Structure formats: structure tokens, C-alpha cells
Coordinates of C-alpha atoms (C1' of nucleotides) in Angstrom, one line a residue:
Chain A
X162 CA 0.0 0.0 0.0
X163 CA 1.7 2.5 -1.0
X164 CA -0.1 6.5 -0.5
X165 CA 2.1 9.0 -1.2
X166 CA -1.4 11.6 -1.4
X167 CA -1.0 11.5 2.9
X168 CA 1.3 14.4 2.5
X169 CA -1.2 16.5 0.6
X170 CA -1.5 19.7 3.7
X171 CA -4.1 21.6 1.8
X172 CA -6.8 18.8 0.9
X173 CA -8.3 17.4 4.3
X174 CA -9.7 14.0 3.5
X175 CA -13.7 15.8 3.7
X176 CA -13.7 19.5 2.7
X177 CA -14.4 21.7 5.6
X178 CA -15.7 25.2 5.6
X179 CA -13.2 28.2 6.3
X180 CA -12.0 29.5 9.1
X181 CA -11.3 25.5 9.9
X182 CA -8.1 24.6 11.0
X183 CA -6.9 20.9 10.7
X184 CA -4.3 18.9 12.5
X185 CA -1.8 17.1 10.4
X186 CA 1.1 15.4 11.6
X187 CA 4.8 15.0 9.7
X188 CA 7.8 12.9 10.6
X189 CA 11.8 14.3 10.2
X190 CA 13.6 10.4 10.1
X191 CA 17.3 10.6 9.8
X192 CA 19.6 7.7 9.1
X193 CA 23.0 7.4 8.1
X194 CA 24.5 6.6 4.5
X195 CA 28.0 5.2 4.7
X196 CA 29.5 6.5 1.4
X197 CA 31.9 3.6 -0.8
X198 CA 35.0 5.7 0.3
X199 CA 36.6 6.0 3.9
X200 CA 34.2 9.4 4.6
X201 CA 32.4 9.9 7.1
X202 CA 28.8 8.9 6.8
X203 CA 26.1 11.4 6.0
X204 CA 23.1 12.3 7.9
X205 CA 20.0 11.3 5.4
X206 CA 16.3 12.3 5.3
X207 CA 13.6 10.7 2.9
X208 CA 11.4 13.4 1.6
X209 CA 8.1 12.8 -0.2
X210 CA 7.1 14.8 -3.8
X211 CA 4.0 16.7 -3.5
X212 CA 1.5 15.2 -6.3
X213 CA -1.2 18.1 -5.7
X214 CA -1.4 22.1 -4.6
X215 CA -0.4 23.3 -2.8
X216 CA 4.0 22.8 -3.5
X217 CA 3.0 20.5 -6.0
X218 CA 5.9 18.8 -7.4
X219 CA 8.3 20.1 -4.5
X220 CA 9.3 17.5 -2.1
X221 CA 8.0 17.5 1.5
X222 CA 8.2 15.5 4.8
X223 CA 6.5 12.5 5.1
X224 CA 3.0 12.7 6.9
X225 CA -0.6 13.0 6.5
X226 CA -3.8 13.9 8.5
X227 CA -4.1 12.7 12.2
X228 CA -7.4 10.7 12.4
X229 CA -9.8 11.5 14.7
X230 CA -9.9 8.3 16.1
X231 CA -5.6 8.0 17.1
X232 CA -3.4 9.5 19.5
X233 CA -0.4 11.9 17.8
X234 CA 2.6 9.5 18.4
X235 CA 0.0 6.5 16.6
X236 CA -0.6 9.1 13.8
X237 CA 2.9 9.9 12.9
X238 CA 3.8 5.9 12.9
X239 CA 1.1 5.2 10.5
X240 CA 1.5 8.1 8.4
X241 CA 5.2 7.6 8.0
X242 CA 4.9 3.7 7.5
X243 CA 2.1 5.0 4.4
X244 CA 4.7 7.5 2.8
X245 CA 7.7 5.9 3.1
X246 CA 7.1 2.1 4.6
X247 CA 9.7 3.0 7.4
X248 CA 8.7 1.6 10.9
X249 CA 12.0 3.7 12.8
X250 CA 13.4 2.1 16.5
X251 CA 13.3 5.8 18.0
X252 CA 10.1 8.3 17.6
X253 CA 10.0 11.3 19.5
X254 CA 7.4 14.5 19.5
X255 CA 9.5 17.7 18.2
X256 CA 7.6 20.5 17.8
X257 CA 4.4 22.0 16.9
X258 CA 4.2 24.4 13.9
X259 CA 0.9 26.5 13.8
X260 CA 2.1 29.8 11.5
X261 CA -1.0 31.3 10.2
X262 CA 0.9 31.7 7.0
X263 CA 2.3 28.5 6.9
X264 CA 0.0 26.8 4.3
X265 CA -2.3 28.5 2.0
X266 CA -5.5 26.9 4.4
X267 CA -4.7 26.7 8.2
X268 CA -2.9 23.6 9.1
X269 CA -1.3 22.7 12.5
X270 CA 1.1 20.4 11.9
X271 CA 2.9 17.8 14.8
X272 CA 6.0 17.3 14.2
X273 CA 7.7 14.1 15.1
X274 CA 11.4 13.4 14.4
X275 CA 12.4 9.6 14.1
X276 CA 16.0 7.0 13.3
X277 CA 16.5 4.2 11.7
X278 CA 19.0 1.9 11.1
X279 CA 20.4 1.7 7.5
X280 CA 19.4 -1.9 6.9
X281 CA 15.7 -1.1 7.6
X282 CA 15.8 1.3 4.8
X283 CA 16.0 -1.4 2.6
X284 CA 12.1 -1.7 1.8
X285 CA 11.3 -2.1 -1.6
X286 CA 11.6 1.2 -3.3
X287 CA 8.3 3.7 -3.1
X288 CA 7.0 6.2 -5.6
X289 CA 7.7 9.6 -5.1
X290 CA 10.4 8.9 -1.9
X291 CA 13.5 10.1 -2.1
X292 CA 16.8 10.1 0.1
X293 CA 17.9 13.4 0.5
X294 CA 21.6 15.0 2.6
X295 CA 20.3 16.4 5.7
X296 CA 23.1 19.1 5.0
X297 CA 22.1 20.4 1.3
X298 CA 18.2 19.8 0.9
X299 CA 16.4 21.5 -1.8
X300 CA 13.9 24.2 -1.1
X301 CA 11.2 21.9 0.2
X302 CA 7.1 22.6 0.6
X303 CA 5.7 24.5 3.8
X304 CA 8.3 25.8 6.1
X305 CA 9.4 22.2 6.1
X306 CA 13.4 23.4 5.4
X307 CA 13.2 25.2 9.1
X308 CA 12.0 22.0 11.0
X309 CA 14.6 19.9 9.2
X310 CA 17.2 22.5 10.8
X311 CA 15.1 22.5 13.9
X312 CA 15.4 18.5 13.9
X313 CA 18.8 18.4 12.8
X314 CA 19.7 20.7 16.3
X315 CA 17.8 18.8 18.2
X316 CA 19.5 15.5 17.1
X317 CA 23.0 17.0 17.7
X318 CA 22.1 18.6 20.7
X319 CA 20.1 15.4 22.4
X320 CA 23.0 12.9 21.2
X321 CA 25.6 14.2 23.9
X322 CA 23.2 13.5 26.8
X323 CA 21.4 10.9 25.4
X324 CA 21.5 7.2 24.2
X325 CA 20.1 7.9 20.8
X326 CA 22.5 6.7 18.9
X327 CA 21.0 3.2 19.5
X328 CA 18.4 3.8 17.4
X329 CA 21.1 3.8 14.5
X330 CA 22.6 0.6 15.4
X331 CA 21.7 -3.1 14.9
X332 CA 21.9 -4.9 18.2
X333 CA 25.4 -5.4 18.7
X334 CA 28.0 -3.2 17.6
X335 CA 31.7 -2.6 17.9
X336 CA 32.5 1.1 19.7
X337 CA 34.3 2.0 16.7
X338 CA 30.7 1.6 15.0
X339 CA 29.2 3.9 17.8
X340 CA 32.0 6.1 17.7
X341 CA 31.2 6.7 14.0
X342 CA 27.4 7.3 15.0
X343 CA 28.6 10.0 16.7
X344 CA 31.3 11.6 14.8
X345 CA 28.7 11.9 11.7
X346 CA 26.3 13.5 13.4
X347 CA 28.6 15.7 15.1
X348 CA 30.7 16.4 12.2
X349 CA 33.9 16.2 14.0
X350 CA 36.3 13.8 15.2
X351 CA 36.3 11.9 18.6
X352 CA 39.5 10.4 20.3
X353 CA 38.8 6.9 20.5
X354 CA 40.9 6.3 23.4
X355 CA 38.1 8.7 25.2
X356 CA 35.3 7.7 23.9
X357 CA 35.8 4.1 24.8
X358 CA 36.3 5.7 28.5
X359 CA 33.2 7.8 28.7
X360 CA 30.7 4.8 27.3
X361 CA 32.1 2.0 29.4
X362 CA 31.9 4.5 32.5
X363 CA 28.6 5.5 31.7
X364 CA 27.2 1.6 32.4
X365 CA 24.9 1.8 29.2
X366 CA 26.9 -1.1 27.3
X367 CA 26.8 -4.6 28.4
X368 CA 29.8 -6.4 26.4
X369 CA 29.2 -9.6 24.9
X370 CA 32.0 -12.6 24.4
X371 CA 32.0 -12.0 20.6
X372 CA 34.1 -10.1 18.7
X373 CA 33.3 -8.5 15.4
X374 CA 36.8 -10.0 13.4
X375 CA 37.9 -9.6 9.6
X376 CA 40.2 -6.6 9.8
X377 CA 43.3 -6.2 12.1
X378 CA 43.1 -7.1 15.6
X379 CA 39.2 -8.2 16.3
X380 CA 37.0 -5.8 18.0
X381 CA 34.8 -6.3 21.3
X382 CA 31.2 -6.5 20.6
X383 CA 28.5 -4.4 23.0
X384 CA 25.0 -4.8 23.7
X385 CA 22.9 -1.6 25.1
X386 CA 21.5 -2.5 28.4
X387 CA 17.9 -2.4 28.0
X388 CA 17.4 -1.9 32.6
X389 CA 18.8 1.6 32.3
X390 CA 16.3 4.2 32.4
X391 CA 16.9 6.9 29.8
X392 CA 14.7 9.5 31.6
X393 CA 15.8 12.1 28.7
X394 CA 12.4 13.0 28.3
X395 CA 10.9 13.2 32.1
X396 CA 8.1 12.2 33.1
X397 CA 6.9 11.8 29.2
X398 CA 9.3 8.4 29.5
X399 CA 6.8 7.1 31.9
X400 CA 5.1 4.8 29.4
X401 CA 7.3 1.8 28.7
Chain B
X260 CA -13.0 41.4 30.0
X261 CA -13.4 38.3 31.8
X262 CA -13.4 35.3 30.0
X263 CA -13.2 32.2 32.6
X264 CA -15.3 29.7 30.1
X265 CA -12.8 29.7 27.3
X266 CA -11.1 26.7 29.7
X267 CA -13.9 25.0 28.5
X268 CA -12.3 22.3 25.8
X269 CA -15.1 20.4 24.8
X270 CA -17.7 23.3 24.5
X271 CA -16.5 25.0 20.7
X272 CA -17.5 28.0 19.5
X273 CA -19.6 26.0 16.9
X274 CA -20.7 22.7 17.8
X275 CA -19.5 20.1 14.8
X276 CA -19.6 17.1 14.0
X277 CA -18.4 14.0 15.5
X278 CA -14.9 12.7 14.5
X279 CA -13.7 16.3 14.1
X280 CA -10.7 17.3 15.9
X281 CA -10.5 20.7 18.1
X282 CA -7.0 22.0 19.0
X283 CA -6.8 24.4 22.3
X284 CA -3.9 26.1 24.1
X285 CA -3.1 26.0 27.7
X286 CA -0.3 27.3 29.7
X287 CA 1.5 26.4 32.2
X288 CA 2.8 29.5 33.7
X289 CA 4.9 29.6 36.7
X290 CA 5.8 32.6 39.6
X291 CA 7.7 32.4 42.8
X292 CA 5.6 33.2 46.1
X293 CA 8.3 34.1 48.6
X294 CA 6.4 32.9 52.4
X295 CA 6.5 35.7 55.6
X296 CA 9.7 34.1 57.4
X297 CA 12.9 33.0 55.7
X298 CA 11.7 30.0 54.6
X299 CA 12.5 29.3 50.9
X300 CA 10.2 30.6 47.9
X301 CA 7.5 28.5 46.5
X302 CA 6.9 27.2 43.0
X303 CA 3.1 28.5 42.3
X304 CA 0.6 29.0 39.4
X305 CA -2.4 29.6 38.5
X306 CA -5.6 27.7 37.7
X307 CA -8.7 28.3 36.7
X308 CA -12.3 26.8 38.0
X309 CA -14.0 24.9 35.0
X310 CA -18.1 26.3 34.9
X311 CA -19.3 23.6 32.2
X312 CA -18.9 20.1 31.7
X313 CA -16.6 18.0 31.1
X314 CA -14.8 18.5 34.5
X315 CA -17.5 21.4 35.6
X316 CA -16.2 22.3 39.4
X317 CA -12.6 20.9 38.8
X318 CA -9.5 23.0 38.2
X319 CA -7.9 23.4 35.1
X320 CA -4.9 25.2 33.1
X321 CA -5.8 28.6 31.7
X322 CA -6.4 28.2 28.1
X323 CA -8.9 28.3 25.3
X324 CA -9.8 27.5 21.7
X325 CA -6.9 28.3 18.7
X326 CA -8.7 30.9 16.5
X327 CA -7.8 30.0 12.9
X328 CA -6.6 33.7 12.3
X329 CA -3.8 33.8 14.9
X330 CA -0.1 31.6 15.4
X331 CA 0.0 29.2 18.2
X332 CA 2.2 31.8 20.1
X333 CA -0.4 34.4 20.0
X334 CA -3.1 32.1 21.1
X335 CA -1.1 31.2 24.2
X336 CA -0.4 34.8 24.9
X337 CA -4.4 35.8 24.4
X338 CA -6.1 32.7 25.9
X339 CA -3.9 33.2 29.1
X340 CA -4.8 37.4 29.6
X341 CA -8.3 36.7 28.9
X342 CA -8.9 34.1 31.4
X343 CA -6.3 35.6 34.3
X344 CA -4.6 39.0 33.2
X345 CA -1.7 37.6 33.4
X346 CA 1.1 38.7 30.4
X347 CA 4.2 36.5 31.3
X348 CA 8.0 37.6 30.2
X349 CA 9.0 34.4 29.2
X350 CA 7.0 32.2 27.0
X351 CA 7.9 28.7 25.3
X352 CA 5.6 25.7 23.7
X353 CA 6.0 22.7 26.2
X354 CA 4.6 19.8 24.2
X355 CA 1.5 18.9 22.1
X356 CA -1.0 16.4 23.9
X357 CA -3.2 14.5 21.5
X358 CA -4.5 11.1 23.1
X359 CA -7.5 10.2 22.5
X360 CA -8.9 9.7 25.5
X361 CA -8.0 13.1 27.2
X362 CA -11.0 14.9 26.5
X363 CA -14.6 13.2 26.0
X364 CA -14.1 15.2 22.9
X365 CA -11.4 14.9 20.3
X366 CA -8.7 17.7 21.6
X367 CA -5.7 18.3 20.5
X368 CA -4.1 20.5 23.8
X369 CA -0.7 22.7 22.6
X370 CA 0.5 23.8 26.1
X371 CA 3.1 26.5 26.7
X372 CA 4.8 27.2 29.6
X373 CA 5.7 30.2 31.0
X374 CA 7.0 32.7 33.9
X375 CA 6.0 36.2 35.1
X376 CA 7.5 37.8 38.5
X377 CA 5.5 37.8 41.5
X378 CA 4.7 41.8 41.2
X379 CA 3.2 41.3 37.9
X380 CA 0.6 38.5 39.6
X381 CA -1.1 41.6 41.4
X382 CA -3.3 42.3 38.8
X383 CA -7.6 42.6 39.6
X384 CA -8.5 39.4 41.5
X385 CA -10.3 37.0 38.7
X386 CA -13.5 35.3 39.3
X387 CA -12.6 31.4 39.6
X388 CA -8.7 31.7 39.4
X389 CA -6.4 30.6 42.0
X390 CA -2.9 30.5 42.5
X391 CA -1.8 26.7 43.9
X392 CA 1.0 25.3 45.2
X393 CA 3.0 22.9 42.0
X394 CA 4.0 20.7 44.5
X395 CA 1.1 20.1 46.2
X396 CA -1.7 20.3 43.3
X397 CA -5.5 19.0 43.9
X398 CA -7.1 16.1 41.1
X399 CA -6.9 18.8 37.7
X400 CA -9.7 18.6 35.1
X401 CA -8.4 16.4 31.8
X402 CA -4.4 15.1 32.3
X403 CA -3.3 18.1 33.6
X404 CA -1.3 17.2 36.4
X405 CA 0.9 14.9 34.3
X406 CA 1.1 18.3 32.1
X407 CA 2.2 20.5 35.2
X408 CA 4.7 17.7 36.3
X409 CA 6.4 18.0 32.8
X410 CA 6.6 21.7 32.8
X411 CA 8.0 21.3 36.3
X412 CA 10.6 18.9 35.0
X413 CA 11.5 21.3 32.2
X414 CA 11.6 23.8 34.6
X415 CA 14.1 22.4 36.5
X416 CA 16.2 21.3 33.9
X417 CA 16.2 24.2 31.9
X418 CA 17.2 26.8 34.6
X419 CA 20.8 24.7 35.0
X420 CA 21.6 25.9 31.3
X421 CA 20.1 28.7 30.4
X422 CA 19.1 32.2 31.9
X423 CA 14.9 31.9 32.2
X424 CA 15.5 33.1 36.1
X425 CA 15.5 36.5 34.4
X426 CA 11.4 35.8 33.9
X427 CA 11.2 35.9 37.7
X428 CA 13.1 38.3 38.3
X429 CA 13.0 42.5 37.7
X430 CA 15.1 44.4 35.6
X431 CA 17.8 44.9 38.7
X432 CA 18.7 42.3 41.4
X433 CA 21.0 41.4 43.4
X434 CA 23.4 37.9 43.5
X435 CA 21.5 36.6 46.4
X436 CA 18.1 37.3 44.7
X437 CA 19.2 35.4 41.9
X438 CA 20.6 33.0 43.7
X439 CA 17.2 32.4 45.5
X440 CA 15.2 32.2 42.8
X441 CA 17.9 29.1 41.9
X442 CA 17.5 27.8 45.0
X443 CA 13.6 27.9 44.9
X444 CA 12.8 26.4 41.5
X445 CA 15.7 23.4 42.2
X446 CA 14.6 22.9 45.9
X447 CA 18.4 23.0 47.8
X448 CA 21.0 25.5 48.9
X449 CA 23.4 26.8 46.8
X450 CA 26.8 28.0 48.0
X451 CA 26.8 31.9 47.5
X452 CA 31.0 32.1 46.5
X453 CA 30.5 29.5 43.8
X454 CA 27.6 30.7 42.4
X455 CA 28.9 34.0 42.3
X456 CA 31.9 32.5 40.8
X457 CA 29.6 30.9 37.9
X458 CA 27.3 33.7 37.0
X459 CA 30.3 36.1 37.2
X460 CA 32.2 34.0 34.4
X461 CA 29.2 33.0 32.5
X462 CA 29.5 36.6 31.3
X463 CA 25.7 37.6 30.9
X464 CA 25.2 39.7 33.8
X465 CA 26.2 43.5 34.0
X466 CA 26.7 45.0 36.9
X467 CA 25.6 48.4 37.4
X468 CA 26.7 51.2 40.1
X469 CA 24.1 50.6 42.6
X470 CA 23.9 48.6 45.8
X471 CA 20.8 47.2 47.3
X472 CA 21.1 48.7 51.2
X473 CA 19.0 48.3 54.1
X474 CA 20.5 45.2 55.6
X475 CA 24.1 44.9 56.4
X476 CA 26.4 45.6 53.8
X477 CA 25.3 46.6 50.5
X478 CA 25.0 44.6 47.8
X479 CA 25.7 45.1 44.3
X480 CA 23.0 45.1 41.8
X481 CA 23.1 43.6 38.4
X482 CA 21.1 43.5 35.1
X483 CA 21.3 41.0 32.2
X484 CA 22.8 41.5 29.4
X485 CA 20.5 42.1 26.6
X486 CA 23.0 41.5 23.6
X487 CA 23.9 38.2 24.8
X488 CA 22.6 35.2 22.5
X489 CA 20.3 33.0 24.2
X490 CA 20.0 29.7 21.9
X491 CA 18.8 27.6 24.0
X492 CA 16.0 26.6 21.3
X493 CA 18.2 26.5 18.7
X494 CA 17.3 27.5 15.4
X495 CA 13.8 28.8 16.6
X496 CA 14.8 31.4 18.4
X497 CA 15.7 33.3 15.5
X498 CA 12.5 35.8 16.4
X499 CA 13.7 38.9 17.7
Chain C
dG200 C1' 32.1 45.6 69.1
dC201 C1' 29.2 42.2 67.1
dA202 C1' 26.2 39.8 63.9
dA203 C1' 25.3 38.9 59.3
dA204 C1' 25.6 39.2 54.6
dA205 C1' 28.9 40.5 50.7
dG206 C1' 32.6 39.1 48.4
dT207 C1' 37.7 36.7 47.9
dG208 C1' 41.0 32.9 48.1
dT209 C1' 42.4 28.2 48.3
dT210 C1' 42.3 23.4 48.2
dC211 C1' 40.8 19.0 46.7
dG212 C1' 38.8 15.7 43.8
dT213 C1' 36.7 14.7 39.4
dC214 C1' 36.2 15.1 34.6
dT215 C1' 38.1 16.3 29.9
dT216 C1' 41.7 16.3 26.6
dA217 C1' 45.8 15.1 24.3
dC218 C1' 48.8 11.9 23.2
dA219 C1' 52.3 8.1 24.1
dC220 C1' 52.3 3.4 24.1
dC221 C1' 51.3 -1.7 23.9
dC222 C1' 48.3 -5.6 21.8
dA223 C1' 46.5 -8.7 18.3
dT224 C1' 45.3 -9.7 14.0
dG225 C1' 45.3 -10.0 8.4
dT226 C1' 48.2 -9.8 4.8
Chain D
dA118 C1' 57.5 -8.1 9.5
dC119 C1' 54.5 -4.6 9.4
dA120 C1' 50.5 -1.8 8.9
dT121 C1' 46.3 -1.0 11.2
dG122 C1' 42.8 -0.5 14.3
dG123 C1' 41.8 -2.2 19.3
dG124 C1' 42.8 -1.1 23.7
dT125 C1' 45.5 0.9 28.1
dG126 C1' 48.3 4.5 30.7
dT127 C1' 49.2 8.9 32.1
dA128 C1' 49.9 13.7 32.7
dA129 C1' 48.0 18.6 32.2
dG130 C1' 44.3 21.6 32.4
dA131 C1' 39.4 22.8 33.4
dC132 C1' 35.8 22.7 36.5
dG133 C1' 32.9 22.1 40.6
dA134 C1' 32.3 21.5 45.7
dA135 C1' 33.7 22.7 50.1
dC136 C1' 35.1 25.9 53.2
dA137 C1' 38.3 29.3 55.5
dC138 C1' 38.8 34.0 55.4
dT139 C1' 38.3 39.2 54.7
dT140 C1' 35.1 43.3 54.0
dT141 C1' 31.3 46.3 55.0
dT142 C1' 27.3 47.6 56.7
dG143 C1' 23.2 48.0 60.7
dC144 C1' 22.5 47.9 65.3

DNA sequence: GCAAAAGTGTTCGTCTTACACCCATGT
DNA sequence: ACATGGGTGTAAGACGAACACTTTTGC
């Protein structure tokens, strides 16, 4: 199933009178795209192509109308599994955007922003969905260019005091593979000599007995320990 | 201009159909209530009485109905002077709350929070408001308290790196005023030479040439420094 | 003078950073 | 053997907590 028309802002699913305002709810999901070469990875964003006016033909983030009968966090799953048949490992409310100017009919949108690993980006390839460098996006629908920024700080921000990063990982991992996590979306270099100090101190990693092997001396693979609390969000993360 | 029933989330202005979805905007808004003897400054804010079902009798966040001519900002700042006068200094969107079962109704809540010093809370007395204690709260109408706990969390975390004491605080105060208001919203002591120490190289304070007398010896008094960049919302604070 | 708050100095332990160095493996 | 990334050691500087100490006022 494949709709692509979710992201359409300006058409509500039953025409309303004016001076309506509908609720419609997008998604900013980053992953990371490890180039062929030895540079560091990218941070990536798929973006949908509008197929009716308003923006039509510009590209968008993926979303569609909340339903009446669905909570917000439900509505940005489902509308983001429609557009772009993504099911992400970390969802999290960002903002929400309620310019009167924002869309040519009045549209507040929720804003969630979401990662996936790489591998899970692998579905089979959908109409209209693109892959797009979070650092050089074209001019996209809405005021959709200033939440990707918005996402993009809150990404960089929340992964120094938060265990995101997980939610770009498969289950086990080497710490060079976090290290690189973090380095992209930094965009700078980390001393791995420190880094492997500050995540074993933190007690977030639970090392396994396997080793990830094929290159030079074999590498210690870590788990993330699923009893630690993250608490990043307050009392939000009371919800399990 | 009194308008106490615009708390009232599942009365609109025009009655609709069912499965439509209303959004609303409450606040959160927060002052300090400094008690007769020395004993630290309270966290308080105000609620208002609900007249009309759902929740009629019960105590809820001051609030109201978006109007589809005005940004979410702008609703917050209207919805919160026309049910308690108040006009706060410092004004921020907390979190959209959309489950489904929060309002008999379909409601979509944007909350705000916010702060306003205590000599700005002596406006006319408003029929069916009342200023609470936030630590001590009765049963609130919808899933308010859950909403006040989160701004309280924010709160708390937000005042260790950034400058929002300046809300609750007037244009000229002395160290130890500040320092109280620290001590108030995080609930210990903190030692006066280091926190001078801190504020003093954090480099956003100005002092001026006057001293707060009365009680031993003077003490200097300080104003922030308006050109210094806040950023603590990243690329949304690019307002003015 | 004395109490009390304003303001300064100093020490100690922890955390960050930089970088030297050893270890284990594939080729 | 040697190149390379995995992993450990260590010293310098930054920073925060604790607290002794000096200054300046009201009484």
C-alpha cells in the first residue's frame, strides 16, 4: 500500500468550511548513509514529492492527516509507514508548527522526528520517496526546510546527553561503529581512546563474548543495556 | 474582560460534527511566592475553575480555543490574559498532547509554559482563578497534572543551562536574589562564593553602580545583558 | 564591638583532553 | 614483519564542591 497523497497539507480527506483549522502530523527520520570511500557517513532524510497544490511537485516530509480516532505518536507511525514504509526504532514529538501563513489553508502540523537503522531502509523502493543529505536539501514545501534544521539541532544537541545513537545501530555493535554514530552526526572527530572511556563508565553497554573479526586485531562487541532508564524526556518516558 | 469559560475544551464555539478534531492552548505558567519568614520561595501557578462540563467544578490550566486567524504563540499569549490578566516575560511551547482519550471530545491541547514575576501577579482578583502550590496540586480537570509535572521537570532542567530566572526576576537584582530564585525552582541551597563565581564567568550579567542597602552591607546590583545570545532553542529562536 | 551578609582565596577531587604506548590480527 | 585499528596508561588543564577568610554595613 503505497499513499504517497498522505502528505497532501491543503486537501483534508472531507472538505471543511473556512475559518477550519486541521491537524496534520509529519515525521523528520534521519539515518545514516556510509559512502563507498573511507568518509564519514552522512546524515539522510527521505522526503516525499507533492502530487497536488499546494507545492505541487516540491518535495515535502513525510505525513498526513491525524485521524480523529488516534493518539499523535499512533498518527505519525502510521502516516510515516504509508509515505515511506519505514517503521523507525526511536520516535520522539519535536515541535508543533501553527504559523497562520504557513500553508495557503490553516494547518497545524505535529512534528515528530524519528532514526533508523540503514538496513531497515531497505524496503522495496516507493513512488515519489526520495533520500535526500540532511546538510544540502532543496527548497522543500511548507516551512518544512526550518523543521529539518530544527530537527537536525535537536538531534546534535540530544545525542551528547542521550543514548540515541542506538536507534542507528543493529543490536550489537563494535565502539568503533558507535564512535562513527557519533562523529557523523557531530561532524567532527572523537579520540577513541576517550570515547571508549566515557561509554564504558557511563554503564549503558553490556559487552558480549563476541568479537566483530575480519580486519586487524578483532573488536569487542557491546550490547545496550535495555534496565537503564533513559529519563531524557521526564516524566513523558513514563510509558514503557 | 473576563473570559473564565474559554477553559472550557469540549464546549466550541460552533458545535460540529463527531470525528472532528479541536485544537486548544493552555499554559502552564509559573511565579515564585516568597512565604513571611525566611523559609524558601514557593513554586506557584495559576488555575482556573471549570463552569461547564466536562470537568465542571474541577481546576484546570488557563487556556482556550486556537482561533484559525492567529499563530500558536499568539493564542497562548491571548487565551492566558483573557482568562487571568496575566502577560508573562517568558514564553515557550512545552509539548502537544493528543491522546484520544483526554477529553470526552477529540482535543488536540498545545500547552506553553511560562514565567511572570510575582509583582506582575497583582493584577484585579479573577473570578474562579487561583494561584496553587505545584507541588502540592488537587485532582486537575483532563491530564493536567501529568502536564504541570512535565513543565516542572522542564523547569528544573532548563534553569541549569540557560538564563529563564530572568522571567522571575525585575530588571535589577542582586546575587543573592538570583541566587534564590535558583535555590527555589531546584529545591536545595546553593553555595553563595560559587555561584557567584559561575554567573560572574558566564558573562551575561552586567553590573551596574548601585547597591541594594537596608541590611548589612550593601550589595551590588546587576542586570542582564540584553545582547547576549540566548540559543537555547536553537534555530527557533531566530524571532527577535 | 558584634552579627550577618557581601565578596575573595584556596584546596581538593573529578572530569576532559591530548597523546604516548602496547596488543592482536590479516596480509 | 609490518601496517592498522583495538585497547591501556598517564599527565596537564578545566571545572565544581567545600570551606576558610576578609570586607562592609546596621544595630
Amino acid at each position: 500500500m503505497t499513499r504517497t497523497d498522505l502528505t497532501r497539507e491543503a486537501d483534508a480527506p472531507a472538505r471543511r468550511a473556512d475559518g477550519d483549522i486541521r491537524v496534520a502530523v509529519s515525521t523528520v527520520i534521519f539515518t545514516l548513509r556510509r559512502p563507498r570511500g573511507d568518509e564519514r557517513a552522512a546524515v539522510v532524510l527521505p522526503l516525499v514529492r507533492r502530487t497536488r497544490d499546494p507545492f505541487e511537485g516540491q518535495w515535502a516530509l513525510p505525513g498526513g492527516w491525524l485521524d480523529a480516532t488516534e493518539g499523535l505518536d499512533a498518527a505519525a507511525s502510521r502516516t510515516l509507514a504509508e509515505t515511506t514504509g519505514l517503521s523507525p526504532a526511536y520516535l520522539e514529538q519535536l515541535y508543533a508548527f501553527g504559523a497562520v501563513d504557513r500553508s495557503p489553508s490553516r494547518v497545524v502540523s505535529i512534528v515528530y522526528w524519528a532514526l533508523v537503522r540503514e538496513d531497515e531502509t531497505r524496503t522495496e523502493p516507493q513512488e515519489n520517496v526520495d533520500w535526500f543529505d540532511a546538510e544540502s536539501l532543496p527548497d522543500l514545501a511548507f516551512d518544512h526546510n526550518a523543521i529539518v534544521d530544527y530537527a537536525l539541532w535537536r538531534l546534535r544537541n540530544k545525542v551528547g546527553y542521550s543514548r540515541i545513537a542506538h536507534g542507528l545501530l543493529p543490536d550489537v555493535f563494535t565502539l568503533a561503529e558507535l564512535r562513527e554514530v557519533y562523529e557523523s552526526i557531530l561532524g567532527r572527530r572523537l579520540d577513541p581512546a576517550n570515547f571508549r572511556r566515557q561509554v564504558e563508565s557511563s554503564d549503558t553497554l553490556i559487552p558480549t563474548d563476541d568479537f566483530r573479526t575480519g580486519s586487524h586485531r578483532p573488536a569487542r562487541l557491546y550490547r545496550y543495556d535495555r534496565e537503564v532508564e533513559l529519563a531524557d524526556r521526564g516524566p513523558l518516558d513514563i510509558r514503557h
